[in-house]
Amino acid sequence: PVAERVQFTGLLAYTSADHAVPALEALLAPSTPEEVQVAAVQALAKHRDDRVGAILASPSRWPGYTAPVRSAAMAALHSTADR
């Protein structure tokens, strides 16, 4: 169920970036349910990793975001000065 996927996705915010960031990036695929994509963006935002900004703002990915995913990505991109 989507609700369980959202919960498990959120847990990736608390694992190492080396493991979490690639897994969270994969969840940003257009085929992933929107709620899971939003959870992935929110989990990515909690990682202080140089890759996060580039992943969220990727020109190839941005057009595929739905409005809620784009909103979450904008919030994540503005959450720290280094993004």
PDB file of C-alpha atoms in Angstrom:
ATOM      1  CA  PRO A   1       0.000   0.000   0.000  1.00  0.00           C
ATOM      2  CA  VAL A   2       1.056   3.569  -0.715  1.00  0.00           C
ATOM      3  CA  ALA A   3       0.763   4.645   2.928  1.00  0.00           C
ATOM      4  CA  GLU A   4       3.330   2.032   3.980  1.00  0.00           C
ATOM      5  CA  ARG A   5       5.657   3.058   1.158  1.00  0.00           C
ATOM      6  CA  VAL A   6       5.421   6.664   2.348  1.00  0.00           C
ATOM      7  CA  GLN A   7       6.346   5.622   5.897  1.00  0.00           C
ATOM      8  CA  PHE A   8       9.279   3.496   4.767  1.00  0.00           C
ATOM      9  CA  THR A   9      10.479   6.232   2.432  1.00  0.00           C
ATOM     10  CA  GLY A  10      10.518   8.671   5.338  1.00  0.00           C
ATOM     11  CA  LEU A  11      12.815   6.351   7.254  1.00  0.00           C
ATOM     12  CA  LEU A  12      15.483   6.823   4.583  1.00  0.00           C
ATOM     13  CA  ALA A  13      16.017  10.320   5.964  1.00  0.00           C
ATOM     14  CA  TYR A  14      17.687   8.692   8.955  1.00  0.00           C
ATOM     15  CA  THR A  15      20.100   6.396   7.140  1.00  0.00           C
ATOM     16  CA  SER A  16      23.455   7.306   5.666  1.00  0.00           C
ATOM     17  CA  ALA A  17      23.365   9.504   2.586  1.00  0.00           C
ATOM     18  CA  ASP A  18      25.504   7.007   0.685  1.00  0.00           C
ATOM     19  CA  HIS A  19      22.689   4.458   0.958  1.00  0.00           C
ATOM     20  CA  ALA A  20      19.665   6.731   1.073  1.00  0.00           C
ATOM     21  CA  VAL A  21      20.308   9.283  -1.671  1.00  0.00           C
ATOM     22  CA  PRO A  22      20.439   6.812  -4.597  1.00  0.00           C
ATOM     23  CA  ALA A  23      17.354   4.975  -3.306  1.00  0.00           C
ATOM     24  CA  LEU A  24      15.436   8.218  -2.833  1.00  0.00           C
ATOM     25  CA  GLU A  25      16.486   9.463  -6.254  1.00  0.00           C
ATOM     26  CA  ALA A  26      15.061   6.299  -7.812  1.00  0.00           C
ATOM     27  CA  LEU A  27      11.719   7.029  -6.120  1.00  0.00           C
ATOM     28  CA  LEU A  28      11.415  10.311  -8.040  1.00  0.00           C
ATOM     29  CA  ALA A  29      10.486   8.396 -11.196  1.00  0.00           C
ATOM     30  CA  PRO A  30       7.177   9.456 -12.754  1.00  0.00           C
ATOM     31  CA  SER A  31       5.856   5.914 -12.290  1.00  0.00           C
ATOM     32  CA  THR A  32       6.179   6.239  -8.495  1.00  0.00           C
ATOM     33  CA  PRO A  33       2.994   7.326  -6.707  1.00  0.00           C
ATOM     34  CA  GLU A  34       2.932  11.074  -6.037  1.00  0.00           C
ATOM     35  CA  GLU A  35       2.723  10.620  -2.258  1.00  0.00           C
ATOM     36  CA  VAL A  36       5.872   8.484  -2.295  1.00  0.00           C
ATOM     37  CA  GLN A  37       7.671  11.047  -4.465  1.00  0.00           C
ATOM     38  CA  VAL A  38       6.787  13.812  -1.981  1.00  0.00           C
ATOM     39  CA  ALA A  39       8.063  11.638   0.886  1.00  0.00           C
ATOM     40  CA  ALA A  40      11.266  10.994  -1.070  1.00  0.00           C
ATOM     41  CA  VAL A  41      11.802  14.723  -1.613  1.00  0.00           C
ATOM     42  CA  GLN A  42      11.207  15.414   2.077  1.00  0.00           C
ATOM     43  CA  ALA A  43      13.651  12.670   3.067  1.00  0.00           C
ATOM     44  CA  LEU A  44      16.248  13.983   0.612  1.00  0.00           C
ATOM     45  CA  ALA A  45      15.864  17.446   2.149  1.00  0.00           C
ATOM     46  CA  LYS A  46      17.026  16.107   5.504  1.00  0.00           C
ATOM     47  CA  HIS A  47      20.330  14.925   4.047  1.00  0.00           C
ATOM     48  CA  ARG A  48      23.158  17.446   3.936  1.00  0.00           C
ATOM     49  CA  ASP A  49      24.611  15.955   0.803  1.00  0.00           C
ATOM     50  CA  ASP A  50      25.926  17.856  -2.209  1.00  0.00           C
ATOM     51  CA  ARG A  51      23.968  15.642  -4.595  1.00  0.00           C
ATOM     52  CA  VAL A  52      20.534  16.596  -3.262  1.00  0.00           C
ATOM     53  CA  GLY A  53      20.193  19.988  -4.930  1.00  0.00           C
ATOM     54  CA  ALA A  54      21.273  18.649  -8.307  1.00  0.00           C
ATOM     55  CA  ILE A  55      18.917  15.695  -8.028  1.00  0.00           C
ATOM     56  CA  LEU A  56      15.894  17.803  -7.118  1.00  0.00           C
ATOM     57  CA  ALA A  57      16.536  20.534  -9.689  1.00  0.00           C
ATOM     58  CA  SER A  58      17.558  18.254 -12.531  1.00  0.00           C
ATOM     59  CA  PRO A  59      16.280  19.699 -15.832  1.00  0.00           C
ATOM     60  CA  SER A  60      15.428  16.208 -17.031  1.00  0.00           C
ATOM     61  CA  ARG A  61      13.396  15.435 -13.904  1.00  0.00           C
ATOM     62  CA  TRP A  62      11.684  18.765 -13.123  1.00  0.00           C
ATOM     63  CA  PRO A  63       9.086  18.696 -15.957  1.00  0.00           C
ATOM     64  CA  GLY A  64       7.840  15.307 -14.744  1.00  0.00           C
ATOM     65  CA  TYR A  65       7.076  16.509 -11.230  1.00  0.00           C
ATOM     66  CA  THR A  66       3.449  17.010 -10.300  1.00  0.00           C
ATOM     67  CA  ALA A  67       2.516  20.241  -8.509  1.00  0.00           C
ATOM     68  CA  PRO A  68       2.830  18.725  -4.994  1.00  0.00           C
ATOM     69  CA  VAL A  69       6.208  17.150  -5.808  1.00  0.00           C
ATOM     70  CA  ARG A  70       7.435  20.418  -7.339  1.00  0.00           C
ATOM     71  CA  SER A  71       6.269  22.320  -4.254  1.00  0.00           C
ATOM     72  CA  ALA A  72       8.106  19.906  -1.956  1.00  0.00           C
ATOM     73  CA  ALA A  73      11.220  20.174  -4.126  1.00  0.00           C
ATOM     74  CA  MET A  74      11.118  23.978  -4.007  1.00  0.00           C
ATOM     75  CA  ALA A  75      10.800  23.882  -0.220  1.00  0.00           C
ATOM     76  CA  ALA A  76      13.720  21.450  -0.012  1.00  0.00           C
ATOM     77  CA  LEU A  77      15.874  23.539  -2.320  1.00  0.00           C
ATOM     78  CA  HIS A  78      15.245  26.632  -0.192  1.00  0.00           C
ATOM     79  CA  SER A  79      15.694  24.843   3.135  1.00  0.00           C
ATOM     80  CA  THR A  80      19.457  25.427   3.330  1.00  0.00           C
ATOM     81  CA  ALA A  81      21.747  28.125   2.034  1.00  0.00           C
ATOM     82  CA  ASP A  82      24.055  25.640   0.310  1.00  0.00           C
ATOM     83  CA  ARG A  83      21.446  24.465  -2.214  1.00  0.00           C
TER      84      ARG A  83
END
